[in-house]
mmCIF file of C-alpha atoms in Angstrom:
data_model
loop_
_atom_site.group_PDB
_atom_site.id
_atom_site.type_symbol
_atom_site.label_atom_id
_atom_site.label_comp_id
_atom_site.label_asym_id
_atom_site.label_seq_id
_atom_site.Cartn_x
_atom_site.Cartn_y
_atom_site.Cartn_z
ATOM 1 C CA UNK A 1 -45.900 -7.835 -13.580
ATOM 2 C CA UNK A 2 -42.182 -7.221 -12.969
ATOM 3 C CA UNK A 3 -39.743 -8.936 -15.185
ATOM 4 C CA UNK A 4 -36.847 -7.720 -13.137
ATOM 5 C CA UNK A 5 -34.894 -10.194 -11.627
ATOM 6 C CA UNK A 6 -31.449 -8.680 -10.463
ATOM 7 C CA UNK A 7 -30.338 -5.308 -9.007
ATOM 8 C CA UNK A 8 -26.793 -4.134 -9.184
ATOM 9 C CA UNK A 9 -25.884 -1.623 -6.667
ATOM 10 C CA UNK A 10 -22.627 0.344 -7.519
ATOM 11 C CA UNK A 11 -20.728 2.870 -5.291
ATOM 12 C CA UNK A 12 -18.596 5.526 -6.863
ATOM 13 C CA UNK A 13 -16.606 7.823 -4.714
ATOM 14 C CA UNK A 14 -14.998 10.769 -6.476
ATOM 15 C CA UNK A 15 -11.455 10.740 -4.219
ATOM 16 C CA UNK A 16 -9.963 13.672 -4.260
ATOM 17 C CA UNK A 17 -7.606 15.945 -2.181
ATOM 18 C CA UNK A 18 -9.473 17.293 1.023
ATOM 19 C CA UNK A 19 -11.283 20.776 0.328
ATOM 20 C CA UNK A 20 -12.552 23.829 2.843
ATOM 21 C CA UNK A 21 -16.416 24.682 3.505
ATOM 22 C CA UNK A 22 -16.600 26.282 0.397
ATOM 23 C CA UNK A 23 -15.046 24.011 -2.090
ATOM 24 C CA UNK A 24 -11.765 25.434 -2.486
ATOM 25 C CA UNK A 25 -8.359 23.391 -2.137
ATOM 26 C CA UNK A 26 -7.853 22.878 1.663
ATOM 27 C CA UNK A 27 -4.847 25.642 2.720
ATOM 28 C CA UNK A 28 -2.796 22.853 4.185
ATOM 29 C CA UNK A 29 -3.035 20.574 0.684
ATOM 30 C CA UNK A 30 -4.277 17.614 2.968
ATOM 31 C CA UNK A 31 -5.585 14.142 1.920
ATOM 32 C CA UNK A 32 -7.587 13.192 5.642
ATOM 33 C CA UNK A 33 -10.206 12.169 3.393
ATOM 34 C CA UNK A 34 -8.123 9.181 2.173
ATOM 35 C CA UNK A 35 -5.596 8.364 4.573
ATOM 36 C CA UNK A 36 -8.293 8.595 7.143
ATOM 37 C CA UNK A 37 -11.574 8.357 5.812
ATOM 38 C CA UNK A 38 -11.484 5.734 3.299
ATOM 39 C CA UNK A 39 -9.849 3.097 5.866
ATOM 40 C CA UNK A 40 -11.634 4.561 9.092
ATOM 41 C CA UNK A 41 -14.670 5.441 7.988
ATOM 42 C CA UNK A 42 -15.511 3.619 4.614
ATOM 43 C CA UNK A 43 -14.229 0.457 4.664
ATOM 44 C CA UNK A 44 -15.699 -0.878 7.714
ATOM 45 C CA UNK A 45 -19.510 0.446 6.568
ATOM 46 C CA UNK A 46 -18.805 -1.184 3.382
ATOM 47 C CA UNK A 47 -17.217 -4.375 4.754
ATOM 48 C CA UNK A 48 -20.365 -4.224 7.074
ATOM 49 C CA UNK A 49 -22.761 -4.861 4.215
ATOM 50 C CA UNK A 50 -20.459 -6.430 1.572
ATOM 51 C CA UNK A 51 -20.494 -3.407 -0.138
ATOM 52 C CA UNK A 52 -17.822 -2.831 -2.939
ATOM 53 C CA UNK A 53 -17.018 0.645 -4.242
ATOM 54 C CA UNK A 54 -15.491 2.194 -6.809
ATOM 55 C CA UNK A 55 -12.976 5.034 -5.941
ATOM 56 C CA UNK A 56 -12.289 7.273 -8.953
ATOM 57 C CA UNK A 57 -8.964 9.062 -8.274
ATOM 58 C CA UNK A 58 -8.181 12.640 -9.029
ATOM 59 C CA UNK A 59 -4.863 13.398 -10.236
ATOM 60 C CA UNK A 60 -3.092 15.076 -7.209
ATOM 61 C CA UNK A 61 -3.958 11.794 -5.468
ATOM 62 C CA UNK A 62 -2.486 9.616 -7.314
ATOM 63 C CA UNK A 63 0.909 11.639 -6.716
ATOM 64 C CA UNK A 64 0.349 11.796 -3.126
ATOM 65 C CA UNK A 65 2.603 8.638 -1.664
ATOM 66 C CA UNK A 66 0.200 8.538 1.661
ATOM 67 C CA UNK A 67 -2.846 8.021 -0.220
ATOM 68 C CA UNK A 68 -1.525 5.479 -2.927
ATOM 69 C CA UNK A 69 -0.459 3.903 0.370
ATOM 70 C CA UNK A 70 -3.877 3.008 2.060
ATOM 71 C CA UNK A 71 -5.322 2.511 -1.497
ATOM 72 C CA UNK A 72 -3.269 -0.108 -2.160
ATOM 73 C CA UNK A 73 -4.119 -1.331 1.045
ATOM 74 C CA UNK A 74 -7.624 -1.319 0.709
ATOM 75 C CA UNK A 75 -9.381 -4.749 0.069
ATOM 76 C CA UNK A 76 -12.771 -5.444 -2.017
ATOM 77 C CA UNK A 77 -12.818 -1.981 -4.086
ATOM 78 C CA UNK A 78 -11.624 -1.200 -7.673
ATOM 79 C CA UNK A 79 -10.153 1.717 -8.312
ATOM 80 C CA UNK A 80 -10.421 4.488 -11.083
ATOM 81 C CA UNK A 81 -9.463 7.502 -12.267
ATOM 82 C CA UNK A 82 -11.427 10.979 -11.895
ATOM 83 C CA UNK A 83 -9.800 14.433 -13.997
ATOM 84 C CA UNK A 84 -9.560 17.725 -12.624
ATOM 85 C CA UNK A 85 -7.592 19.125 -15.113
ATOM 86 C CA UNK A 86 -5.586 22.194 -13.102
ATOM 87 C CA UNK A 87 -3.837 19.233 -11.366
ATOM 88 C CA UNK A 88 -2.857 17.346 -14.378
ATOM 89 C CA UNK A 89 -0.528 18.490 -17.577
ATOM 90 C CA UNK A 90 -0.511 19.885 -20.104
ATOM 91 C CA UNK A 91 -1.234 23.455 -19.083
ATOM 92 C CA UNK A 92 -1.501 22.616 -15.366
ATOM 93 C CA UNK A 93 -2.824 25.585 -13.619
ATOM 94 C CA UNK A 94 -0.501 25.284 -10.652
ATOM 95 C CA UNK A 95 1.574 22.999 -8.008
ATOM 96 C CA UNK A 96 -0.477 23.217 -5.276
ATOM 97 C CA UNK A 97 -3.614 25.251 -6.013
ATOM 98 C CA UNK A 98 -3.829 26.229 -2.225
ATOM 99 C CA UNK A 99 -7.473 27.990 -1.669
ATOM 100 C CA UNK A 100 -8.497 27.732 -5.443
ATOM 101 C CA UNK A 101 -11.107 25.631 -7.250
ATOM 102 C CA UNK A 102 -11.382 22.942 -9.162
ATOM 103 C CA UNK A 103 -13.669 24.730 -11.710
ATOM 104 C CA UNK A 104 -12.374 23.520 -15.090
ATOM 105 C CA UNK A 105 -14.798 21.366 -17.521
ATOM 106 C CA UNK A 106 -13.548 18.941 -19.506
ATOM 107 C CA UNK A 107 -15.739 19.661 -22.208
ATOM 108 C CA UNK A 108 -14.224 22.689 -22.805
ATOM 109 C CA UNK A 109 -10.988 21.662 -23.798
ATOM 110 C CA UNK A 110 -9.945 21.032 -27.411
ATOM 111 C CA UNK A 111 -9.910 17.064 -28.511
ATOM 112 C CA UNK A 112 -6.094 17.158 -28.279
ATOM 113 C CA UNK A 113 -5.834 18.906 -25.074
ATOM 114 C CA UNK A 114 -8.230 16.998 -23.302
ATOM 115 C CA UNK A 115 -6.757 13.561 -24.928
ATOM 116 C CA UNK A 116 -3.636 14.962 -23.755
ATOM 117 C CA UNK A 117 -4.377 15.149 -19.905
ATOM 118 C CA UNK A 118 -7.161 12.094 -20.247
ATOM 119 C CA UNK A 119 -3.573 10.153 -20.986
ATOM 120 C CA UNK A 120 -1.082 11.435 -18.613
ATOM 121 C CA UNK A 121 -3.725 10.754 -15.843
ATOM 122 C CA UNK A 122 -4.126 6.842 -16.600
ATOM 123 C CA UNK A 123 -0.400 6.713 -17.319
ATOM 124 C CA UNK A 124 -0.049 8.126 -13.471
ATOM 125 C CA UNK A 125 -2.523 5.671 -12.308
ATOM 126 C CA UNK A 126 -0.662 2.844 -14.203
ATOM 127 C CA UNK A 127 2.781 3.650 -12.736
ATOM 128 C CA UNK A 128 1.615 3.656 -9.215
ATOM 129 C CA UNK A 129 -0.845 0.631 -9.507
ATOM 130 C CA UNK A 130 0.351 -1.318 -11.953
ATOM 131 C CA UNK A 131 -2.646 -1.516 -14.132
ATOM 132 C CA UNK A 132 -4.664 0.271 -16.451
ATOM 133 C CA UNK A 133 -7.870 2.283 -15.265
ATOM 134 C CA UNK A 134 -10.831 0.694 -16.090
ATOM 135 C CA UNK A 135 -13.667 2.891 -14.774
ATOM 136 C CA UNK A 136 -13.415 7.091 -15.036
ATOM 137 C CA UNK A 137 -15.983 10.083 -13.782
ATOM 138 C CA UNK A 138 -15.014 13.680 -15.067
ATOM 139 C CA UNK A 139 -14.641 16.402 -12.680
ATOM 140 C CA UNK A 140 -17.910 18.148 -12.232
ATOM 141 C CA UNK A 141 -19.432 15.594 -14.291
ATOM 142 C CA UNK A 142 -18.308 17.603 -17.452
ATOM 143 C CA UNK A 143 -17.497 15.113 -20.042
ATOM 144 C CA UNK A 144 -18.032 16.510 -23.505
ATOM 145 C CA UNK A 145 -18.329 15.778 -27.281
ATOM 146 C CA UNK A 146 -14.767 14.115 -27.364
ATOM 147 C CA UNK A 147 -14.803 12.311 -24.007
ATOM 148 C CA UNK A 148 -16.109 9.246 -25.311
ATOM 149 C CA UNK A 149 -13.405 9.032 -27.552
ATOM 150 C CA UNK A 150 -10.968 9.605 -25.217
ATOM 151 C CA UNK A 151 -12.104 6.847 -23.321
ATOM 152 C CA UNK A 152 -11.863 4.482 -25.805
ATOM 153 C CA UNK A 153 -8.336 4.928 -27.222
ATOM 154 C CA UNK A 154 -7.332 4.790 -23.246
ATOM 155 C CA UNK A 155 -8.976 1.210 -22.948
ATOM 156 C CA UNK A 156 -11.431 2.658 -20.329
ATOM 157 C CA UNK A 157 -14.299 0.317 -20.298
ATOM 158 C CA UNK A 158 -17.331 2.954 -18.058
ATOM 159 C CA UNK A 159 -17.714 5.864 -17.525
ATOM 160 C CA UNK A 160 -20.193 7.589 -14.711
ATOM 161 C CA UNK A 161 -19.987 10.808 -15.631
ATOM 162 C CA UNK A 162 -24.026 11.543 -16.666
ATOM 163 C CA UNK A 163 -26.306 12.771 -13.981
ATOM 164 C CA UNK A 164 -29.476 12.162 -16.236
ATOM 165 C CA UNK A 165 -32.382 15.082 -16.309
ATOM 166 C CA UNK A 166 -29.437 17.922 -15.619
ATOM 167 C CA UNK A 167 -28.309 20.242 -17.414
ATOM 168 C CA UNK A 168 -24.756 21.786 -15.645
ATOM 169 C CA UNK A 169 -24.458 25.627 -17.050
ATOM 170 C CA UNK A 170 -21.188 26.850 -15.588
ATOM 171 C CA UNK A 171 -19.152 29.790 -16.914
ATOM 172 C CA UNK A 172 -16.413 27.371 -17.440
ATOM 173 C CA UNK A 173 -18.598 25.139 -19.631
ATOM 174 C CA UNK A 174 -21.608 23.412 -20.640
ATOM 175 C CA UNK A 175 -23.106 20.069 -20.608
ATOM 176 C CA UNK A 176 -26.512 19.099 -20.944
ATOM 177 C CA UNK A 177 -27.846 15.664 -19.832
ATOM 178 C CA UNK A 178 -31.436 16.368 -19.311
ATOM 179 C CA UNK A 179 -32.433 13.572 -22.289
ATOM 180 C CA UNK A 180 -30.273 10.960 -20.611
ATOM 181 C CA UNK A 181 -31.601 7.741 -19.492
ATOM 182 C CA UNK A 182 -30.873 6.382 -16.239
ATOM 183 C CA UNK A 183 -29.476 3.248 -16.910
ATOM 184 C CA UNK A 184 -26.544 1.895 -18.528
ATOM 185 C CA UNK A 185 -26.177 2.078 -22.077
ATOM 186 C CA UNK A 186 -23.248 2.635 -25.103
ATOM 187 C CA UNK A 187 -22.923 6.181 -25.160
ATOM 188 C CA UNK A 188 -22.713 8.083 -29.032
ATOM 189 C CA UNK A 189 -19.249 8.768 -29.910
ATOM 190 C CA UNK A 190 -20.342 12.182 -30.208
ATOM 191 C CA UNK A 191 -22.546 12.748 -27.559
ATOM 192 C CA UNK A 192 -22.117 11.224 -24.067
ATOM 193 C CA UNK A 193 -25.449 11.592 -23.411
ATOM 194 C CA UNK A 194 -27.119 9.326 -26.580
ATOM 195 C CA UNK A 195 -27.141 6.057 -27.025
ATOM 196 C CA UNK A 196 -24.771 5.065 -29.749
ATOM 197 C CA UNK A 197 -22.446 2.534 -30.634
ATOM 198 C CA UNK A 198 -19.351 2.888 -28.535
ATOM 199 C CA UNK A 199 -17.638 -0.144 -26.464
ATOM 200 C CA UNK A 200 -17.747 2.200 -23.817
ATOM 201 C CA UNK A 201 -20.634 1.641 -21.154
ATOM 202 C CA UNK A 202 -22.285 4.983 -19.549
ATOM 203 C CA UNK A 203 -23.246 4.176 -16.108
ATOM 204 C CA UNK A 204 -25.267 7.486 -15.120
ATOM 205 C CA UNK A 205 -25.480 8.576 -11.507
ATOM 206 C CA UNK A 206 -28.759 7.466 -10.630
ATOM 207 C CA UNK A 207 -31.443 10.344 -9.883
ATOM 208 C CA UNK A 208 -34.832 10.526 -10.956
ATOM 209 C CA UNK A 209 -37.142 14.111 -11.260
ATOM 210 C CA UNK A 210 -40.503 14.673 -12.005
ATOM 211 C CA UNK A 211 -39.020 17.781 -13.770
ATOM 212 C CA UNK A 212 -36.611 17.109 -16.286
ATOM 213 C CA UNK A 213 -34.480 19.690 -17.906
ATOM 214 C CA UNK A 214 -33.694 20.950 -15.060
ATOM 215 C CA UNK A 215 -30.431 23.975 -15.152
ATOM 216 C CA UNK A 216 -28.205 23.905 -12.170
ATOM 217 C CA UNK A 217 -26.067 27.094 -11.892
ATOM 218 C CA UNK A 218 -24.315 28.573 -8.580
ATOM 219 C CA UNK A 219 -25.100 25.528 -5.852
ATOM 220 C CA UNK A 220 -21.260 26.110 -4.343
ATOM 221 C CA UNK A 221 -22.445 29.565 -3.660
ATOM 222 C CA UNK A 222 -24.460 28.509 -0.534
ATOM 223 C CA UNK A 223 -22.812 27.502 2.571
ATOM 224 C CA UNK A 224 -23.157 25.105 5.225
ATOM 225 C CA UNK A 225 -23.744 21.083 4.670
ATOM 226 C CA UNK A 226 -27.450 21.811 6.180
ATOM 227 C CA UNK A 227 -28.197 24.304 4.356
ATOM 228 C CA UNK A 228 -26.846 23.116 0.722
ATOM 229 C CA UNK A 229 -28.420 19.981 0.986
ATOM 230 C CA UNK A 230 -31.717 21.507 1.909
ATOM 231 C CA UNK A 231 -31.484 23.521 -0.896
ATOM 232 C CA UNK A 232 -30.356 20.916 -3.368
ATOM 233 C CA UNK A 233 -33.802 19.085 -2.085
ATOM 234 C CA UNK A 234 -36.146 21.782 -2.157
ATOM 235 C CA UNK A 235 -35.174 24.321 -4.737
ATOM 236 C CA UNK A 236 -34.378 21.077 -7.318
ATOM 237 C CA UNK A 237 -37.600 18.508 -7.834
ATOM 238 C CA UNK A 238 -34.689 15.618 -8.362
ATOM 239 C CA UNK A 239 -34.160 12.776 -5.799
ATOM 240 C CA UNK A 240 -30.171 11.440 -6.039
ATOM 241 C CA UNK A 241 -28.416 8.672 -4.820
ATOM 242 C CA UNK A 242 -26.461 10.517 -3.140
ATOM 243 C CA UNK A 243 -25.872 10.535 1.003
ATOM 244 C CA UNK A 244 -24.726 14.194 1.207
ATOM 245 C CA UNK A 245 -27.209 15.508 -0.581
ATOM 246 C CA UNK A 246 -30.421 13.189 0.766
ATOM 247 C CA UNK A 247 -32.469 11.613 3.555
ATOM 248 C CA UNK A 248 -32.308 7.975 3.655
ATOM 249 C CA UNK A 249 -35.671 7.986 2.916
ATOM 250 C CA UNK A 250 -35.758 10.326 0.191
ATOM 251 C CA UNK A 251 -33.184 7.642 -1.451
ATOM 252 C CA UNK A 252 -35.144 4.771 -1.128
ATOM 253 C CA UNK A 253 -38.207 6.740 -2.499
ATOM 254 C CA UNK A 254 -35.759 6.934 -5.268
ATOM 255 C CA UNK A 255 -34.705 3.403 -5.710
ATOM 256 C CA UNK A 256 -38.247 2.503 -6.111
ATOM 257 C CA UNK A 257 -39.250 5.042 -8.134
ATOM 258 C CA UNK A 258 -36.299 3.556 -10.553
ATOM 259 C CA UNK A 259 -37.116 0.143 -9.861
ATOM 260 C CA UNK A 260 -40.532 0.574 -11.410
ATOM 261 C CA UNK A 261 -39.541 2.843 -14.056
ATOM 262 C CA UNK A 262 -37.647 0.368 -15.426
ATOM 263 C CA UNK A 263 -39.869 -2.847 -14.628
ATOM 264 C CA UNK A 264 -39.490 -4.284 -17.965
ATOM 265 C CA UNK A 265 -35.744 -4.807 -17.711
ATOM 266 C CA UNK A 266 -34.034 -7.974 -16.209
ATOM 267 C CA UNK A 267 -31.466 -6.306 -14.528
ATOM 268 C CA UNK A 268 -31.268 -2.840 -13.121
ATOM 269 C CA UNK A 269 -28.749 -0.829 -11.951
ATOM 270 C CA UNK A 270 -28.413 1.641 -9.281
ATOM 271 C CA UNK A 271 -25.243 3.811 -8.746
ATOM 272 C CA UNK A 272 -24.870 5.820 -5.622
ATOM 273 C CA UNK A 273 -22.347 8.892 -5.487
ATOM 274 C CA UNK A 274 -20.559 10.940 -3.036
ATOM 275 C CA UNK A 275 -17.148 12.494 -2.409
ATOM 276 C CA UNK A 276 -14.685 11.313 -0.002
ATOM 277 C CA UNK A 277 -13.955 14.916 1.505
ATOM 278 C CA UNK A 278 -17.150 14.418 2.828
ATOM 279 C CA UNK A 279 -16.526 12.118 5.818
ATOM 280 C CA UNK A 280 -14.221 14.044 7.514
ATOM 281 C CA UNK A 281 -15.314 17.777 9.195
ATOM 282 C CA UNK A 282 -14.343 20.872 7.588
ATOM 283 C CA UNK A 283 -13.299 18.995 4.412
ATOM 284 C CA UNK A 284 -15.998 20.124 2.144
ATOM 285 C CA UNK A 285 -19.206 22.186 2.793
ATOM 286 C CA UNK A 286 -21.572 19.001 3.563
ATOM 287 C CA UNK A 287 -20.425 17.761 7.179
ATOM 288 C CA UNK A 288 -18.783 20.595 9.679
ATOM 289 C CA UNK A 289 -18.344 18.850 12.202
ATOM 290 C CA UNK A 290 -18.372 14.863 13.581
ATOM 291 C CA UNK A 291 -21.695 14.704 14.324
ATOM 292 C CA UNK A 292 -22.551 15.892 10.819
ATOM 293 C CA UNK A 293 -19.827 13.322 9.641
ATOM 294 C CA UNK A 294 -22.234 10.793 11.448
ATOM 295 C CA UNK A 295 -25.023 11.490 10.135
ATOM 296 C CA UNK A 296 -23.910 11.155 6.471
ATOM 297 C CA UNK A 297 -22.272 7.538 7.436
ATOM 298 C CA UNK A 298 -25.936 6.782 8.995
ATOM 299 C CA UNK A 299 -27.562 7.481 5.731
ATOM 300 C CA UNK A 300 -25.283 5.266 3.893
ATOM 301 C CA UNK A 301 -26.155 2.624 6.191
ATOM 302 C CA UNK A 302 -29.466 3.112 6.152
ATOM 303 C CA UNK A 303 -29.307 2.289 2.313
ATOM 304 C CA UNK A 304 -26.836 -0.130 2.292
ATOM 305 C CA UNK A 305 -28.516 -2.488 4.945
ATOM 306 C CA UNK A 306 -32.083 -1.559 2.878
ATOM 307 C CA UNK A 307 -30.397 -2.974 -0.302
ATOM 308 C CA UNK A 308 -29.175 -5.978 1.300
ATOM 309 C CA UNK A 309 -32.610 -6.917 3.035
ATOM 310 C CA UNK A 310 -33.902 -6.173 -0.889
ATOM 311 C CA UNK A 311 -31.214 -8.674 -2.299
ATOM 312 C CA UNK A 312 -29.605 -6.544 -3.901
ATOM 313 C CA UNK A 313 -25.981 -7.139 -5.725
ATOM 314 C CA UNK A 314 -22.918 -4.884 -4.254
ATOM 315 C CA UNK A 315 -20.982 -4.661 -7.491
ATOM 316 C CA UNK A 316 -17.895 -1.664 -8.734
ATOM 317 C CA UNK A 317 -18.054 -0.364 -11.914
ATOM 318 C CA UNK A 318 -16.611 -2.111 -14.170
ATOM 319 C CA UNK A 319 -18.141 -5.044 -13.080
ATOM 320 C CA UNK A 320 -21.374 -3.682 -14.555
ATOM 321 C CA UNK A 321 -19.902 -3.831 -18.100
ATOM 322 C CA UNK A 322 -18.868 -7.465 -17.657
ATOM 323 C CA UNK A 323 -22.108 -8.563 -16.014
ATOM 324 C CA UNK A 324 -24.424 -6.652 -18.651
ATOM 325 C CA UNK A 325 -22.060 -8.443 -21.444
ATOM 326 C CA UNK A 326 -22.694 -11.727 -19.573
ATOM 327 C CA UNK A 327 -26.666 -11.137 -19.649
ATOM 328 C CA UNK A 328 -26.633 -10.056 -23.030
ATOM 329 C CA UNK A 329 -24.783 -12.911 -24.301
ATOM 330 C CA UNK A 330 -27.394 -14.963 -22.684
ATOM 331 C CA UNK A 331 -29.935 -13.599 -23.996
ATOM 332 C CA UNK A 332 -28.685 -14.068 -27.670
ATOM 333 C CA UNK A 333 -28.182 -18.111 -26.907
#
């Protein structure tokens, strides 16, 4: 019989600047996705269901007075940070990066340099919002052997960087989280990816495989939002919370697959992920045009307005930590 008696449902957005069909840095260095999307597009589905998401800034966002605009302006979310090193010093690749990628891992910096940039990114945040990130995701979910760390010095309190069952192989770097469990936990000091004895809480992208282990190499090489998310859900035996990437159905399959995975647990926690480039045409390779655009805002729905006739809780990141503290002390009285 099932023990489990609450369900927190996070919503982390990696928020970055808009990109072209095939991932590079949009020619015109626009933000749509923010200025447009997150008040025109997100907020009302989210205010719809009660949702509350977590936006994880990159860099180049933070610096871009438009977008800091409508964040600020943007009622029931919490806001984070998200690094893509080129856009963030030391050794900043370049000011614009006009038609390049974002293809730098943060596990393959050294521990200063990555310290380095991990700082001057929450030290932007700080200066424009007046507070201290609480919640982070690495760029192409490569946090490595020192991110943890990192973290902790910088008073982070989660991090959502660990897509458990992957493994990302990228000429740019490694990272290999195909042990990882899929719910929250305190994260090794040395390894992201084990349970250790950190203060910082993992909260791992929730996905679930009948195939663990599985190597993803190349994905940005296919083109098209129909045709990369077909092939995301037939070449890979993984189900993700993730709109651009899957049916609605396909992610409730998911949910329930996690929900009885982890039956014995009082309170379980879902975390659904997307980008924000992705609800506005032409911004990344997912959604081309508005009726794509539509599509991915149905699916959200569709999962949104499931979760509420389920009961579950709409919470942002770092309200996991706080709530899981709050159970655990509890539990210990």
């Amino acid at each position: 019989m099932s023990r489990t008696r609450t369900v927190l449902f996070a919503i982390s957005i990696d928020t970055e600047i808009d990109k072209s069909p095939t991932w590079t840095v949009s020619p015109g260095l626009t933000f749509r996705s923010v200025t447009e999307g997150i008040p025109e597009r997100f907020t009302p589905l989210f205010d719809e269901h009660g949702a509350r998401p977590t936006y994880l800034l990159s860099g180049e966002v933070i610096e871009d007075e438009a977008s800091v605009r409508v964040l600020k302006a943007t009622r029931s979310c919490e806001l984070g940070t998200h690094l893509h090193g080129e856009f963030v010093e030391p050794h900043r690749r370049r000011s614009d990066m006009a038609n390049e990628r974002t293809s730098d891992m943060q596990c393959a910096y050294s521990e200063d340099i990555e310290l380095l940039k991990m700082r001057n990114l929450s030290d932007m945040f700080t200066a424009r919002f007046g507070r201290r990130p609480l919640s982070f995701r690495a760029g192409r979910f490569g946090a490595g052997g020192n991110t943890v760390r990192c973290l902790e010095e910088l008073g982070y309190l989660v991090d959502s960087s660990v897509t458990p069952t992957l493994r990302w192989d990228y000429p740019e770097g490694l990272v290999d989280f195909s042990r990882a469990g899929n719910q929250p936990y305190r994260p090794s000091r040395e390894d992201i990816a084990s349970p250790g004895n950190s203060r910082l809480l993992e909260v791992p992208v929730s996905i679930t495989t009948s195939a663990p282990g599985i190597t993803l190499r190349g994905l940005r090489a296919v083109q098209g939002s129909g045709s990369l998310r077909k092939a995301v859900n037939v070449l890979l035996p993984s189900i993700w919370l993730r709109p651009s990437h899957t049916s609605s159905e396909r992610m409730v399959q998911a949910i329930g697959k996690l929900l009885r995975m982890n039956e014995d647990l009082d309170t379980v926690v879902l975390n659904m992920m997307m980008h924000s480039m992705e609800v506005v045409p032409n911004a990344s390779p997912v959604t081309r045009s508005e009726d794509e655009v539509d599509a991915l805002i149905q699916r959200m729905d569709d999962v949104l307005r499931y979760g509420r006739r389920k009961g579950f809780r709409f919470v942002q990141l770092h309200e996991v930590n706080e709530l899981l503290l709050a159970d655990q002390g509890e539990a210990a009285s």
